Amino acid sequence: MADAAEPHRSGGAAGANIVLLGPPGAGKGTQAVVLASRLGVPAISTGDMLREAVAQGNPLGRKVQGIMASGALVDDGTMAEVVRERLRHDDARHGFLLDGYPRTLPQAETLSGVLTSAAKKLDAVLLVEVPVDELVRRSLLRGRADDAEDVVRERQRVYREKTEPLIGYYERLGLLRRIDGNRAIDEVTGQMLAALGASA
Ligand code: AMP
């Protein structure tokens, strides 16, 4: 079973420009790290990048701190700069796993433009699906600074309003792969590898 799903680390194989999509608490961050190392591409988490900026207290961090704490989204223009710059790094040359971007339709258009101008394209969008009660439970367990219950609920609301439309968008492009995220971590990874193998 592993054979077809096991991509090769070297050689910059096609099929390694991937987006992880799914609600807050679905386990995207965990899967991104595991899957990226299996694929030999960097896991790029915009949430981690912003948290790092906040920790450093740099201009980006000062701009986004309050927004993140409230559960709202950082504006698309700021995020475009962050992602455009990050995808330019050498480690993303042969692929990347984006976790937490895009989160709005304009962001999806930005990503498409960035990739097109670099003669690249997206290969797959993995949608991690988890029932909503389980999402809230997981987020509260995690205990991050922006994980107070009202903020958790706000993040879910923002996801439904701003990010869910991306499901149809990527479905129409034929890129969407649905993953059952309500399973053990390694089973979820297995589904993802199989989905990528099938699409390669
Ligand atoms: P995450 O770790 O992906 O849940 O992101 C944490 C927070 O960072 C989000 O609640 C947003 O405030 C902000 N953020 C991360 N990625 C994005 C994005 N693509 N667009 C807007 N805001 C983002």
CSV table of C-alpha atoms and ligand atoms in Angstrom, one decimal:
chain,number,residue,atom,x,y,z
A,1,MET,CA,0.0,0.0,0.0
A,2,ALA,CA,2.8,2.4,0.8
A,3,ASP,CA,4.3,2.0,-2.6
A,4,ALA,CA,2.1,4.2,-4.8
A,5,ALA,CA,1.6,6.7,-2.0
A,6,GLU,CA,5.2,7.0,-1.1
A,7,PRO,CA,6.6,10.0,-2.9
A,8,HIS,CA,10.3,10.4,-3.4
A,9,ARG,CA,12.3,12.9,-1.4
A,10,SER,CA,14.7,13.9,-4.1
A,11,GLY,CA,14.4,15.0,-7.6
A,12,GLY,CA,11.9,17.8,-7.0
A,13,ALA,CA,9.0,15.5,-8.0
A,14,ALA,CA,5.9,17.0,-9.5
A,15,GLY,CA,2.9,17.0,-7.3
A,16,ALA,CA,4.5,18.7,-4.2
A,17,ASN,CA,2.9,22.1,-4.2
A,18,ILE,CA,0.2,21.5,-1.7
A,19,VAL,CA,-2.2,23.4,0.4
A,20,LEU,CA,-3.7,22.1,3.7
A,21,LEU,CA,-7.3,23.4,4.2
A,22,GLY,CA,-9.6,22.9,7.1
A,23,PRO,CA,-11.1,24.5,10.2
A,24,PRO,CA,-9.1,25.6,13.2
A,25,GLY,CA,-8.4,22.6,15.4
A,26,ALA,CA,-8.5,20.1,12.6
A,27,GLY,CA,-4.9,19.1,13.1
A,28,LYS,CA,-3.4,20.8,10.1
A,29,GLY,CA,-0.3,21.9,11.9
A,30,THR,CA,0.5,18.4,13.2
A,31,GLN,CA,-0.1,16.9,9.8
A,32,ALA,CA,1.8,19.6,8.0
A,33,VAL,CA,5.0,18.8,9.9
A,34,VAL,CA,4.7,15.0,9.4
A,35,LEU,CA,3.6,15.2,5.8
A,36,ALA,CA,6.2,17.8,4.8
A,37,SER,CA,9.0,15.7,6.1
A,38,ARG,CA,7.7,12.6,4.3
A,39,LEU,CA,7.5,14.7,1.1
A,40,GLY,CA,10.8,16.5,1.6
A,41,VAL,CA,9.3,19.9,1.3
A,42,PRO,CA,9.0,22.7,3.9
A,43,ALA,CA,5.9,23.1,6.0
A,44,ILE,CA,4.9,26.7,5.7
A,45,SER,CA,2.5,27.8,8.5
A,46,THR,CA,1.5,31.4,8.2
A,47,GLY,CA,0.1,31.2,11.8
A,48,ASP,CA,3.6,30.2,13.0
A,49,MET,CA,5.2,32.9,11.0
A,50,LEU,CA,2.9,35.5,12.5
A,51,ARG,CA,3.3,34.2,16.0
A,52,GLU,CA,7.1,34.4,15.6
A,53,ALA,CA,6.8,38.0,14.4
A,54,VAL,CA,4.7,38.8,17.5
A,55,ALA,CA,7.3,37.1,19.7
A,56,GLN,CA,10.0,39.2,18.1
A,57,GLY,CA,8.0,42.4,18.5
A,58,ASN,CA,8.9,43.4,14.9
A,59,PRO,CA,6.7,45.7,12.8
A,60,LEU,CA,4.7,42.8,11.4
A,61,GLY,CA,4.2,41.4,14.8
A,62,ARG,CA,3.0,44.7,16.3
A,63,LYS,CA,0.6,45.0,13.4
A,64,VAL,CA,-1.0,41.6,13.7
A,65,GLN,CA,-0.9,40.9,17.5
A,66,GLY,CA,-4.3,42.3,18.4
A,67,ILE,CA,-6.0,40.9,15.3
A,68,MET,CA,-4.7,37.4,16.1
A,69,ALA,CA,-5.7,37.6,19.7
A,70,SER,CA,-9.3,38.4,18.7
A,71,GLY,CA,-9.6,35.5,16.3
A,72,ALA,CA,-10.0,37.7,13.2
A,73,LEU,CA,-8.0,37.4,10.0
A,74,VAL,CA,-5.0,39.6,9.2
A,75,ASP,CA,-5.7,41.6,6.0
A,76,ASP,CA,-5.1,40.0,2.6
A,77,GLY,CA,-2.5,42.6,1.6
A,78,THR,CA,-0.3,41.9,4.6
A,79,MET,CA,-0.6,38.1,4.1
A,80,ALA,CA,0.2,38.4,0.4
A,81,GLU,CA,3.6,40.1,1.3
A,82,VAL,CA,4.3,37.4,3.9
A,83,VAL,CA,3.6,34.5,1.6
A,84,ARG,CA,5.2,36.0,-1.5
A,85,GLU,CA,8.4,36.5,0.4
A,86,ARG,CA,8.4,33.1,2.0
A,87,LEU,CA,7.7,31.2,-1.2
A,88,ARG,CA,10.8,32.9,-2.7
A,89,HIS,CA,13.1,31.1,-0.3
A,90,ASP,CA,15.3,28.4,-1.8
A,91,ASP,CA,13.8,25.6,0.3
A,92,ALA,CA,10.4,26.0,-1.5
A,93,ARG,CA,11.9,25.6,-5.0
A,94,HIS,CA,10.8,22.0,-5.3
A,95,GLY,CA,7.6,22.1,-3.4
A,96,PHE,CA,5.9,23.4,-0.3
A,97,LEU,CA,3.1,22.5,2.1
A,98,LEU,CA,1.1,25.6,3.0
A,99,ASP,CA,-0.7,25.4,6.3
A,100,GLY,CA,-3.1,28.3,7.0
A,101,TYR,CA,-2.9,30.0,3.7
A,102,PRO,CA,-5.0,30.8,1.7
A,103,ARG,CA,-7.9,31.6,4.0
A,104,THR,CA,-10.0,33.8,1.8
A,105,LEU,CA,-10.8,33.9,-1.9
A,106,PRO,CA,-8.6,36.9,-2.6
A,107,GLN,CA,-5.7,35.0,-1.0
A,108,ALA,CA,-6.4,32.0,-3.2
A,109,GLU,CA,-6.2,34.4,-6.2
A,110,THR,CA,-3.0,35.9,-4.9
A,111,LEU,CA,-1.4,32.4,-4.5
A,112,SER,CA,-2.5,31.5,-8.0
A,113,GLY,CA,-0.8,34.7,-9.3
A,114,VAL,CA,2.4,34.1,-7.3
A,115,LEU,CA,2.7,30.5,-8.6
A,116,THR,CA,1.8,31.4,-12.2
A,117,SER,CA,4.5,34.1,-12.3
A,118,ALA,CA,7.0,31.6,-11.1
A,119,ALA,CA,5.8,29.1,-13.7
A,120,LYS,CA,4.4,26.8,-11.0
A,121,LYS,CA,1.0,25.5,-10.1
A,122,LEU,CA,-0.8,24.0,-7.2
A,123,ASP,CA,-1.0,20.2,-7.3
A,124,ALA,CA,-3.5,19.4,-4.6
A,125,VAL,CA,-5.6,20.9,-1.8
A,126,LEU,CA,-6.1,18.6,1.1
A,127,LEU,CA,-9.2,19.4,3.0
A,128,VAL,CA,-9.1,18.0,6.6
A,129,GLU,CA,-12.6,17.4,7.8
A,130,VAL,CA,-13.5,17.2,11.5
A,131,PRO,CA,-16.9,17.5,13.2
A,132,VAL,CA,-17.4,20.9,14.8
A,133,ASP,CA,-17.8,19.7,18.4
A,134,GLU,CA,-14.6,17.9,18.2
A,135,LEU,CA,-12.9,21.0,16.8
A,136,VAL,CA,-13.9,23.2,19.7
A,137,ARG,CA,-12.8,20.4,22.1
A,138,ARG,CA,-9.4,20.1,20.5
A,139,SER,CA,-8.8,23.9,20.4
A,140,LEU,CA,-9.6,24.2,24.1
A,141,LEU,CA,-7.3,21.3,25.0
A,142,ARG,CA,-4.5,22.9,23.1
A,143,GLY,CA,-4.5,26.0,25.4
A,144,ARG,CA,-2.8,28.5,23.1
A,145,ALA,CA,-3.1,32.2,23.9
A,146,ASP,CA,-5.7,32.7,21.2
A,147,ASP,CA,-7.6,29.6,22.4
A,148,ALA,CA,-10.0,31.1,25.0
A,149,GLU,CA,-13.5,29.8,24.3
A,150,ASP,CA,-14.9,32.9,22.8
A,151,VAL,CA,-11.9,33.3,20.5
A,152,VAL,CA,-12.1,29.7,19.5
A,153,ARG,CA,-15.8,30.2,18.5
A,154,GLU,CA,-14.9,33.4,16.6
A,155,ARG,CA,-12.2,31.5,14.7
A,156,GLN,CA,-14.7,28.9,13.7
A,157,ARG,CA,-17.2,31.5,12.6
A,158,VAL,CA,-14.5,33.3,10.5
A,159,TYR,CA,-13.6,30.0,9.0
A,160,ARG,CA,-17.1,29.3,7.9
A,161,GLU,CA,-17.6,32.8,6.5
A,162,LYS,CA,-14.3,33.5,4.9
A,163,THR,CA,-12.5,30.2,4.3
A,164,GLU,CA,-15.2,27.7,3.5
A,165,PRO,CA,-15.9,29.2,0.1
A,166,LEU,CA,-12.4,28.0,-0.9
A,167,ILE,CA,-13.7,24.4,-0.8
A,168,GLY,CA,-16.0,25.0,-3.8
A,169,TYR,CA,-13.3,27.1,-5.5
A,170,TYR,CA,-10.7,24.3,-5.3
A,171,GLU,CA,-13.3,21.7,-6.1
A,172,ARG,CA,-14.1,23.4,-9.3
A,173,LEU,CA,-10.4,23.5,-10.2
A,174,GLY,CA,-10.3,19.7,-9.6
A,175,LEU,CA,-7.7,20.1,-6.9
A,176,LEU,CA,-9.6,19.2,-3.7
A,177,ARG,CA,-9.0,16.0,-1.9
A,178,ARG,CA,-11.2,15.2,1.2
A,179,ILE,CA,-9.4,13.8,4.2
A,180,ASP,CA,-11.2,12.4,7.3
A,181,GLY,CA,-9.4,14.2,10.1
A,182,ASN,CA,-11.4,12.5,12.9
A,183,ARG,CA,-8.9,9.6,13.0
A,184,ALA,CA,-5.6,8.8,14.6
A,185,ILE,CA,-2.7,11.0,13.5
A,186,ASP,CA,-0.9,8.3,11.4
A,187,GLU,CA,-4.2,7.3,9.7
A,188,VAL,CA,-4.8,10.8,8.6
A,189,THR,CA,-1.2,11.1,7.3
A,190,GLY,CA,-1.8,7.8,5.4
A,191,GLN,CA,-5.0,9.1,3.8
A,192,MET,CA,-3.0,12.2,2.7
A,193,LEU,CA,-0.2,10.3,1.2
A,194,ALA,CA,-2.7,8.1,-0.7
A,195,ALA,CA,-4.6,11.1,-1.9
A,196,LEU,CA,-1.4,12.6,-3.2
A,197,GLY,CA,-0.3,9.4,-4.8
A,198,ALA,CA,-3.6,9.1,-6.6
A,199,SER,CA,-3.3,12.6,-7.9
A,200,ALA,CA,0.3,12.4,-9.1
B,1,AMP,P1,-3.3,29.5,12.6
B,1,AMP,O1,-2.2,29.1,13.4
B,1,AMP,O2,-3.2,29.1,11.2
B,1,AMP,O3,-4.7,29.1,13.2
B,1,AMP,O4,-3.4,31.1,12.6
B,1,AMP,C1,-3.5,31.9,13.8
B,1,AMP,C2,-4.0,33.3,13.4
B,1,AMP,O5,-3.0,34.0,12.6
B,1,AMP,C3,-5.3,33.3,12.7
B,1,AMP,O6,-6.4,33.3,13.6
B,1,AMP,C4,-5.2,34.7,12.0
B,1,AMP,O7,-5.4,35.8,12.9
B,1,AMP,C5,-3.7,34.7,11.6
B,1,AMP,N1,-3.5,34.1,10.3
B,1,AMP,C6,-2.8,33.1,10.0
B,1,AMP,N2,-2.8,32.8,8.6
B,1,AMP,C7,-3.6,33.8,8.1
B,1,AMP,C8,-4.1,34.0,6.8
B,1,AMP,N3,-3.7,33.3,5.7
B,1,AMP,N4,-4.9,35.1,6.6
B,1,AMP,C9,-5.2,35.9,7.6
B,1,AMP,N5,-4.9,35.7,8.9
B,1,AMP,C10,-4.0,34.6,9.1
